[in-house]
């Protein structure tokens, strides 16, 4: 049997891989400080500069957060900055609005071909489907249908969702140890059908923004597929390009 040729990886990328493994295993939890660069250099028997380069790259990818004078911490969804990374709707009038997640339904099902392909699971694997309404300043703005890998969210049901406070991603991180580290989105314009119009309190046929998202945890493992319909009567989608 032919062996594959080894692929060269810079040393700092290898250190990044080891640090990511430590995050995956829960050695350092979200919000916790990781060891200093000096300690990590000793642990991995590399230079401090190599460790710093690995950490710089992970900070740029929002896996770690540097805090001046305090050290480096595991990024967490409890940080308000993380909230705005994954929720891009902003009010047209510029006001600061409170948000409220209103769970409507939660049930377990078996993955069909499309869900299985998107979440990288076998057809027939257990999944969880959540339908929720997101309100801003008390007004409905987004209706979401969310598909989750069933093996990663044991015990998740509608009652549990109704008890949670804050963002869903913060809840997933705290309750189930699942942290979303990046997401891919596809946007298009659609017309409101009767059901979405009722939920969002708009006229049937009104323009809506359809946002389809796949969210990934460490090692680019897809764990959530979300399809949302957003009312843009008073909100717009904001994306900072830098």
PDB file of C-alpha atoms in Angstrom:
ATOM      1  CA  UNK A   1       0.000   0.000   0.000  1.00  0.00           C
ATOM      2  CA  UNK A   2       1.494   3.320  -1.051  1.00  0.00           C
ATOM      3  CA  UNK A   3       2.155   5.817   1.700  1.00  0.00           C
ATOM      4  CA  UNK A   4       1.229   9.455   1.334  1.00  0.00           C
ATOM      5  CA  UNK A   5       4.073  11.928   1.292  1.00  0.00           C
ATOM      6  CA  UNK A   6       4.277  13.977   4.479  1.00  0.00           C
ATOM      7  CA  UNK A   7       3.053  17.535   4.126  1.00  0.00           C
ATOM      8  CA  UNK A   8       5.362  20.204   5.484  1.00  0.00           C
ATOM      9  CA  UNK A   9       3.832  22.426   8.143  1.00  0.00           C
ATOM     10  CA  UNK A  10       5.635  25.429   9.663  1.00  0.00           C
ATOM     11  CA  UNK A  11       6.513  24.930  13.319  1.00  0.00           C
ATOM     12  CA  UNK A  12       4.191  27.671  14.529  1.00  0.00           C
ATOM     13  CA  UNK A  13       1.299  25.977  12.696  1.00  0.00           C
ATOM     14  CA  UNK A  14       2.143  22.742  14.498  1.00  0.00           C
ATOM     15  CA  UNK A  15       2.026  24.624  17.802  1.00  0.00           C
ATOM     16  CA  UNK A  16      -1.300  26.121  16.782  1.00  0.00           C
ATOM     17  CA  UNK A  17      -2.568  22.610  16.195  1.00  0.00           C
ATOM     18  CA  UNK A  18      -1.469  21.502  19.657  1.00  0.00           C
ATOM     19  CA  UNK A  19      -3.082  24.560  21.252  1.00  0.00           C
ATOM     20  CA  UNK A  20      -6.310  23.890  19.346  1.00  0.00           C
ATOM     21  CA  UNK A  21      -6.283  20.290  20.584  1.00  0.00           C
ATOM     22  CA  UNK A  22      -6.008  21.606  24.147  1.00  0.00           C
ATOM     23  CA  UNK A  23      -9.027  23.864  23.540  1.00  0.00           C
ATOM     24  CA  UNK A  24     -11.004  20.958  22.074  1.00  0.00           C
ATOM     25  CA  UNK A  25     -10.233  18.719  25.030  1.00  0.00           C
ATOM     26  CA  UNK A  26     -11.362  21.393  27.480  1.00  0.00           C
ATOM     27  CA  UNK A  27      -7.946  21.876  29.088  1.00  0.00           C
ATOM     28  CA  UNK A  28      -8.673  25.606  28.974  1.00  0.00           C
ATOM     29  CA  UNK A  29     -12.329  26.564  29.006  1.00  0.00           C
ATOM     30  CA  UNK A  30     -13.891  29.576  27.254  1.00  0.00           C
ATOM     31  CA  UNK A  31     -13.073  32.740  29.177  1.00  0.00           C
ATOM     32  CA  UNK A  32     -10.107  31.171  30.996  1.00  0.00           C
ATOM     33  CA  UNK A  33      -6.513  32.351  30.683  1.00  0.00           C
ATOM     34  CA  UNK A  34      -4.059  30.084  28.918  1.00  0.00           C
ATOM     35  CA  UNK A  35      -0.449  29.716  30.182  1.00  0.00           C
ATOM     36  CA  UNK A  36       2.048  32.439  29.331  1.00  0.00           C
ATOM     37  CA  UNK A  37       4.102  32.328  26.157  1.00  0.00           C
ATOM     38  CA  UNK A  38       7.164  31.416  28.227  1.00  0.00           C
ATOM     39  CA  UNK A  39       5.368  28.483  29.859  1.00  0.00           C
ATOM     40  CA  UNK A  40       4.024  27.270  26.524  1.00  0.00           C
ATOM     41  CA  UNK A  41       7.455  27.558  24.913  1.00  0.00           C
ATOM     42  CA  UNK A  42       8.853  25.330  27.661  1.00  0.00           C
ATOM     43  CA  UNK A  43       5.960  22.886  27.350  1.00  0.00           C
ATOM     44  CA  UNK A  44       6.394  22.442  23.589  1.00  0.00           C
ATOM     45  CA  UNK A  45      10.181  22.888  23.590  1.00  0.00           C
ATOM     46  CA  UNK A  46      10.109  25.708  21.049  1.00  0.00           C
ATOM     47  CA  UNK A  47      11.037  29.383  21.066  1.00  0.00           C
ATOM     48  CA  UNK A  48       8.794  31.998  22.600  1.00  0.00           C
ATOM     49  CA  UNK A  49       8.605  33.685  19.194  1.00  0.00           C
ATOM     50  CA  UNK A  50       7.140  30.522  17.664  1.00  0.00           C
ATOM     51  CA  UNK A  51       4.469  30.384  20.355  1.00  0.00           C
ATOM     52  CA  UNK A  52       3.703  34.072  19.899  1.00  0.00           C
ATOM     53  CA  UNK A  53       3.204  33.613  16.154  1.00  0.00           C
ATOM     54  CA  UNK A  54       0.800  30.726  16.762  1.00  0.00           C
ATOM     55  CA  UNK A  55      -1.149  32.742  19.322  1.00  0.00           C
ATOM     56  CA  UNK A  56      -1.246  35.800  17.055  1.00  0.00           C
ATOM     57  CA  UNK A  57      -2.832  33.721  14.304  1.00  0.00           C
ATOM     58  CA  UNK A  58      -5.363  32.171  16.696  1.00  0.00           C
ATOM     59  CA  UNK A  59      -6.237  35.630  18.037  1.00  0.00           C
ATOM     60  CA  UNK A  60      -6.786  36.855  14.475  1.00  0.00           C
ATOM     61  CA  UNK A  61      -9.192  33.937  13.996  1.00  0.00           C
ATOM     62  CA  UNK A  62     -11.050  34.814  17.232  1.00  0.00           C
ATOM     63  CA  UNK A  63     -10.033  31.599  19.003  1.00  0.00           C
ATOM     64  CA  UNK A  64      -8.017  33.493  21.615  1.00  0.00           C
ATOM     65  CA  UNK A  65      -8.216  37.032  22.963  1.00  0.00           C
ATOM     66  CA  UNK A  66      -5.235  39.066  24.145  1.00  0.00           C
ATOM     67  CA  UNK A  67      -5.934  41.416  27.050  1.00  0.00           C
ATOM     68  CA  UNK A  68      -3.345  44.097  27.679  1.00  0.00           C
ATOM     69  CA  UNK A  69      -1.589  43.540  30.981  1.00  0.00           C
ATOM     70  CA  UNK A  70      -3.671  40.459  31.806  1.00  0.00           C
ATOM     71  CA  UNK A  71      -2.621  37.747  29.385  1.00  0.00           C
ATOM     72  CA  UNK A  72      -4.267  35.646  26.710  1.00  0.00           C
ATOM     73  CA  UNK A  73      -7.706  34.116  27.182  1.00  0.00           C
ATOM     74  CA  UNK A  74      -9.866  31.573  25.395  1.00  0.00           C
ATOM     75  CA  UNK A  75     -12.489  33.454  23.393  1.00  0.00           C
ATOM     76  CA  UNK A  76     -16.028  33.125  24.685  1.00  0.00           C
ATOM     77  CA  UNK A  77     -19.504  33.946  23.427  1.00  0.00           C
ATOM     78  CA  UNK A  78     -20.145  35.689  26.730  1.00  0.00           C
ATOM     79  CA  UNK A  79     -17.925  38.492  25.452  1.00  0.00           C
ATOM     80  CA  UNK A  80     -20.246  41.137  23.889  1.00  0.00           C
ATOM     81  CA  UNK A  81     -17.889  41.378  20.915  1.00  0.00           C
ATOM     82  CA  UNK A  82     -18.645  37.743  20.037  1.00  0.00           C
ATOM     83  CA  UNK A  83     -22.370  38.520  19.968  1.00  0.00           C
ATOM     84  CA  UNK A  84     -21.900  41.040  17.184  1.00  0.00           C
ATOM     85  CA  UNK A  85     -19.612  38.680  15.245  1.00  0.00           C
ATOM     86  CA  UNK A  86     -22.501  36.306  14.636  1.00  0.00           C
ATOM     87  CA  UNK A  87     -25.461  38.680  14.600  1.00  0.00           C
ATOM     88  CA  UNK A  88     -25.148  41.274  11.881  1.00  0.00           C
ATOM     89  CA  UNK A  89     -28.530  43.003  12.000  1.00  0.00           C
ATOM     90  CA  UNK A  90     -28.446  46.616  13.055  1.00  0.00           C
ATOM     91  CA  UNK A  91     -31.303  49.118  13.476  1.00  0.00           C
ATOM     92  CA  UNK A  92     -31.610  51.698  10.721  1.00  0.00           C
ATOM     93  CA  UNK A  93     -32.111  54.500  13.269  1.00  0.00           C
ATOM     94  CA  UNK A  94     -28.833  53.646  15.036  1.00  0.00           C
ATOM     95  CA  UNK A  95     -30.485  52.933  18.383  1.00  0.00           C
ATOM     96  CA  UNK A  96     -29.080  50.374  20.808  1.00  0.00           C
ATOM     97  CA  UNK A  97     -31.711  47.645  21.081  1.00  0.00           C
ATOM     98  CA  UNK A  98     -32.096  44.747  23.476  1.00  0.00           C
ATOM     99  CA  UNK A  99     -32.622  41.332  21.887  1.00  0.00           C
ATOM    100  CA  UNK A 100     -34.775  38.438  23.046  1.00  0.00           C
ATOM    101  CA  UNK A 101     -34.701  34.853  21.808  1.00  0.00           C
ATOM    102  CA  UNK A 102     -38.145  33.249  21.941  1.00  0.00           C
ATOM    103  CA  UNK A 103     -38.052  29.437  21.445  1.00  0.00           C
ATOM    104  CA  UNK A 104     -41.148  28.167  19.657  1.00  0.00           C
ATOM    105  CA  UNK A 105     -40.473  24.497  18.968  1.00  0.00           C
ATOM    106  CA  UNK A 106     -37.768  21.887  19.600  1.00  0.00           C
ATOM    107  CA  UNK A 107     -37.893  18.281  18.462  1.00  0.00           C
ATOM    108  CA  UNK A 108     -35.638  15.370  17.535  1.00  0.00           C
ATOM    109  CA  UNK A 109     -35.592  13.897  14.050  1.00  0.00           C
ATOM    110  CA  UNK A 110     -33.482  11.813  11.690  1.00  0.00           C
ATOM    111  CA  UNK A 111     -31.146  13.533   9.252  1.00  0.00           C
ATOM    112  CA  UNK A 112     -32.191  13.502   5.621  1.00  0.00           C
ATOM    113  CA  UNK A 113     -29.634  13.758   2.851  1.00  0.00           C
ATOM    114  CA  UNK A 114     -29.369  17.556   2.803  1.00  0.00           C
ATOM    115  CA  UNK A 115     -28.989  17.941   6.570  1.00  0.00           C
ATOM    116  CA  UNK A 116     -26.605  14.977   6.752  1.00  0.00           C
ATOM    117  CA  UNK A 117     -24.408  16.454   4.037  1.00  0.00           C
ATOM    118  CA  UNK A 118     -24.384  19.906   5.636  1.00  0.00           C
ATOM    119  CA  UNK A 119     -23.614  18.682   9.170  1.00  0.00           C
ATOM    120  CA  UNK A 120     -21.252  15.910   7.993  1.00  0.00           C
ATOM    121  CA  UNK A 121     -23.245  13.103   9.650  1.00  0.00           C
ATOM    122  CA  UNK A 122     -24.724   9.862   8.370  1.00  0.00           C
ATOM    123  CA  UNK A 123     -28.180   9.882   6.829  1.00  0.00           C
ATOM    124  CA  UNK A 124     -30.575   8.820   9.577  1.00  0.00           C
ATOM    125  CA  UNK A 125     -28.407  10.211  12.386  1.00  0.00           C
ATOM    126  CA  UNK A 126     -30.261  11.936  15.192  1.00  0.00           C
ATOM    127  CA  UNK A 127     -30.553  15.689  14.843  1.00  0.00           C
ATOM    128  CA  UNK A 128     -32.362  18.390  16.789  1.00  0.00           C
ATOM    129  CA  UNK A 129     -34.519  20.990  15.080  1.00  0.00           C
ATOM    130  CA  UNK A 130     -35.239  24.282  16.816  1.00  0.00           C
ATOM    131  CA  UNK A 131     -37.586  26.997  15.645  1.00  0.00           C
ATOM    132  CA  UNK A 132     -37.227  30.332  17.374  1.00  0.00           C
ATOM    133  CA  UNK A 133     -38.193  33.973  17.018  1.00  0.00           C
ATOM    134  CA  UNK A 134     -35.649  36.707  17.621  1.00  0.00           C
ATOM    135  CA  UNK A 135     -37.024  40.014  18.797  1.00  0.00           C
ATOM    136  CA  UNK A 136     -35.380  43.421  19.001  1.00  0.00           C
ATOM    137  CA  UNK A 137     -36.862  45.997  21.344  1.00  0.00           C
ATOM    138  CA  UNK A 138     -39.839  43.675  21.711  1.00  0.00           C
ATOM    139  CA  UNK A 139     -40.565  43.473  17.962  1.00  0.00           C
ATOM    140  CA  UNK A 140     -40.110  40.267  15.904  1.00  0.00           C
ATOM    141  CA  UNK A 141     -37.273  40.595  13.408  1.00  0.00           C
ATOM    142  CA  UNK A 142     -35.966  37.076  12.662  1.00  0.00           C
ATOM    143  CA  UNK A 143     -37.602  33.659  12.440  1.00  0.00           C
ATOM    144  CA  UNK A 144     -34.976  30.888  12.553  1.00  0.00           C
ATOM    145  CA  UNK A 145     -35.070  27.182  11.827  1.00  0.00           C
ATOM    146  CA  UNK A 146     -31.971  25.583  13.336  1.00  0.00           C
ATOM    147  CA  UNK A 147     -30.605  22.077  12.757  1.00  0.00           C
ATOM    148  CA  UNK A 148     -28.129  20.716  15.320  1.00  0.00           C
ATOM    149  CA  UNK A 149     -26.125  17.521  15.628  1.00  0.00           C
ATOM    150  CA  UNK A 150     -28.056  15.414  18.115  1.00  0.00           C
ATOM    151  CA  UNK A 151     -24.974  13.779  19.678  1.00  0.00           C
ATOM    152  CA  UNK A 152     -23.570  17.109  20.870  1.00  0.00           C
ATOM    153  CA  UNK A 153     -26.650  18.477  22.631  1.00  0.00           C
ATOM    154  CA  UNK A 154     -27.976  15.769  24.982  1.00  0.00           C
ATOM    155  CA  UNK A 155     -31.073  16.743  26.920  1.00  0.00           C
ATOM    156  CA  UNK A 156     -31.854  19.782  24.781  1.00  0.00           C
ATOM    157  CA  UNK A 157     -35.597  20.372  24.610  1.00  0.00           C
ATOM    158  CA  UNK A 158     -38.071  23.240  24.504  1.00  0.00           C
ATOM    159  CA  UNK A 159     -38.291  23.603  28.295  1.00  0.00           C
ATOM    160  CA  UNK A 160     -34.497  23.853  28.576  1.00  0.00           C
ATOM    161  CA  UNK A 161     -34.404  26.458  25.814  1.00  0.00           C
ATOM    162  CA  UNK A 162     -37.086  28.540  27.494  1.00  0.00           C
ATOM    163  CA  UNK A 163     -35.044  28.662  30.701  1.00  0.00           C
ATOM    164  CA  UNK A 164     -31.851  29.912  29.079  1.00  0.00           C
ATOM    165  CA  UNK A 165     -30.810  33.551  29.119  1.00  0.00           C
ATOM    166  CA  UNK A 166     -28.645  35.407  26.643  1.00  0.00           C
ATOM    167  CA  UNK A 167     -27.599  34.273  23.188  1.00  0.00           C
ATOM    168  CA  UNK A 168     -28.011  30.709  21.934  1.00  0.00           C
ATOM    169  CA  UNK A 169     -24.293  30.426  21.260  1.00  0.00           C
ATOM    170  CA  UNK A 170     -23.472  31.428  24.839  1.00  0.00           C
ATOM    171  CA  UNK A 171     -25.954  28.812  26.020  1.00  0.00           C
ATOM    172  CA  UNK A 172     -24.483  26.090  23.787  1.00  0.00           C
ATOM    173  CA  UNK A 173     -21.014  26.947  25.061  1.00  0.00           C
ATOM    174  CA  UNK A 174     -21.943  26.923  28.749  1.00  0.00           C
ATOM    175  CA  UNK A 175     -24.423  24.036  28.829  1.00  0.00           C
ATOM    176  CA  UNK A 176     -22.959  21.663  26.253  1.00  0.00           C
ATOM    177  CA  UNK A 177     -19.340  22.748  25.845  1.00  0.00           C
ATOM    178  CA  UNK A 178     -19.885  23.444  22.132  1.00  0.00           C
ATOM    179  CA  UNK A 179     -18.273  26.661  20.953  1.00  0.00           C
ATOM    180  CA  UNK A 180     -18.971  28.100  17.522  1.00  0.00           C
ATOM    181  CA  UNK A 181     -15.689  29.489  16.214  1.00  0.00           C
ATOM    182  CA  UNK A 182     -16.663  30.518  12.692  1.00  0.00           C
ATOM    183  CA  UNK A 183     -19.594  30.483  10.286  1.00  0.00           C
ATOM    184  CA  UNK A 184     -20.341  30.673   6.596  1.00  0.00           C
ATOM    185  CA  UNK A 185     -23.428  32.526   5.407  1.00  0.00           C
ATOM    186  CA  UNK A 186     -25.398  32.820   2.204  1.00  0.00           C
ATOM    187  CA  UNK A 187     -27.785  35.728   1.735  1.00  0.00           C
ATOM    188  CA  UNK A 188     -30.575  36.302  -0.747  1.00  0.00           C
ATOM    189  CA  UNK A 189     -33.806  38.254  -1.025  1.00  0.00           C
ATOM    190  CA  UNK A 190     -37.117  36.398  -0.721  1.00  0.00           C
ATOM    191  CA  UNK A 191     -40.795  37.243  -0.358  1.00  0.00           C
ATOM    192  CA  UNK A 192     -42.606  36.505   2.899  1.00  0.00           C
ATOM    193  CA  UNK A 193     -44.942  33.539   2.761  1.00  0.00           C
ATOM    194  CA  UNK A 194     -48.025  33.483   4.966  1.00  0.00           C
ATOM    195  CA  UNK A 195     -46.362  31.724   7.904  1.00  0.00           C
ATOM    196  CA  UNK A 196     -43.252  33.919   8.027  1.00  0.00           C
ATOM    197  CA  UNK A 197     -45.398  37.027   7.530  1.00  0.00           C
ATOM    198  CA  UNK A 198     -47.495  36.057  10.553  1.00  0.00           C
ATOM    199  CA  UNK A 199     -44.423  35.449  12.719  1.00  0.00           C
ATOM    200  CA  UNK A 200     -42.692  38.663  11.673  1.00  0.00           C
ATOM    201  CA  UNK A 201     -45.874  40.757  11.639  1.00  0.00           C
ATOM    202  CA  UNK A 202     -45.409  41.933   8.051  1.00  0.00           C
ATOM    203  CA  UNK A 203     -47.582  41.717   4.966  1.00  0.00           C
ATOM    204  CA  UNK A 204     -47.470  38.515   2.946  1.00  0.00           C
ATOM    205  CA  UNK A 205     -45.159  39.095  -0.007  1.00  0.00           C
ATOM    206  CA  UNK A 206     -43.054  41.656   1.860  1.00  0.00           C
ATOM    207  CA  UNK A 207     -39.313  41.525   1.089  1.00  0.00           C
ATOM    208  CA  UNK A 208     -37.282  39.499   3.579  1.00  0.00           C
ATOM    209  CA  UNK A 209     -33.591  38.716   3.845  1.00  0.00           C
ATOM    210  CA  UNK A 210     -32.888  34.981   3.842  1.00  0.00           C
ATOM    211  CA  UNK A 211     -29.707  34.114   5.779  1.00  0.00           C
ATOM    212  CA  UNK A 212     -28.486  30.535   5.596  1.00  0.00           C
ATOM    213  CA  UNK A 213     -25.623  29.782   7.991  1.00  0.00           C
ATOM    214  CA  UNK A 214     -23.407  26.807   8.742  1.00  0.00           C
ATOM    215  CA  UNK A 215     -21.529  27.224  12.032  1.00  0.00           C
ATOM    216  CA  UNK A 216     -18.372  25.308  12.875  1.00  0.00           C
ATOM    217  CA  UNK A 217     -16.596  24.386  16.080  1.00  0.00           C
ATOM    218  CA  UNK A 218     -12.881  23.545  16.351  1.00  0.00           C
ATOM    219  CA  UNK A 219     -11.244  21.663  13.462  1.00  0.00           C
ATOM    220  CA  UNK A 220     -13.897  22.981  11.056  1.00  0.00           C
ATOM    221  CA  UNK A 221     -16.500  20.552  12.371  1.00  0.00           C
ATOM    222  CA  UNK A 222     -20.001  21.682  11.301  1.00  0.00           C
ATOM    223  CA  UNK A 223     -22.438  21.551  14.211  1.00  0.00           C
ATOM    224  CA  UNK A 224     -25.272  23.896  13.250  1.00  0.00           C
ATOM    225  CA  UNK A 225     -27.208  24.661  10.083  1.00  0.00           C
ATOM    226  CA  UNK A 226     -29.456  27.685  10.450  1.00  0.00           C
ATOM    227  CA  UNK A 227     -31.974  29.137   8.010  1.00  0.00           C
ATOM    228  CA  UNK A 228     -33.331  32.516   9.037  1.00  0.00           C
ATOM    229  CA  UNK A 229     -35.782  34.973   7.529  1.00  0.00           C
ATOM    230  CA  UNK A 230     -35.179  38.581   8.560  1.00  0.00           C
ATOM    231  CA  UNK A 231     -37.455  41.583   8.338  1.00  0.00           C
ATOM    232  CA  UNK A 232     -35.486  44.536   7.027  1.00  0.00           C
ATOM    233  CA  UNK A 233     -38.207  47.145   7.473  1.00  0.00           C
ATOM    234  CA  UNK A 234     -36.285  48.675  10.377  1.00  0.00           C
ATOM    235  CA  UNK A 235     -32.970  46.790  10.239  1.00  0.00           C
ATOM    236  CA  UNK A 236     -30.120  46.204   7.802  1.00  0.00           C
ATOM    237  CA  UNK A 237     -27.365  43.611   7.530  1.00  0.00           C
ATOM    238  CA  UNK A 238     -23.998  45.043   8.616  1.00  0.00           C
ATOM    239  CA  UNK A 239     -20.681  43.478   7.650  1.00  0.00           C
ATOM    240  CA  UNK A 240     -17.334  45.112   8.390  1.00  0.00           C
ATOM    241  CA  UNK A 241     -14.721  44.272   5.786  1.00  0.00           C
ATOM    242  CA  UNK A 242     -11.137  44.630   6.982  1.00  0.00           C
TER     243      UNK A 242
END
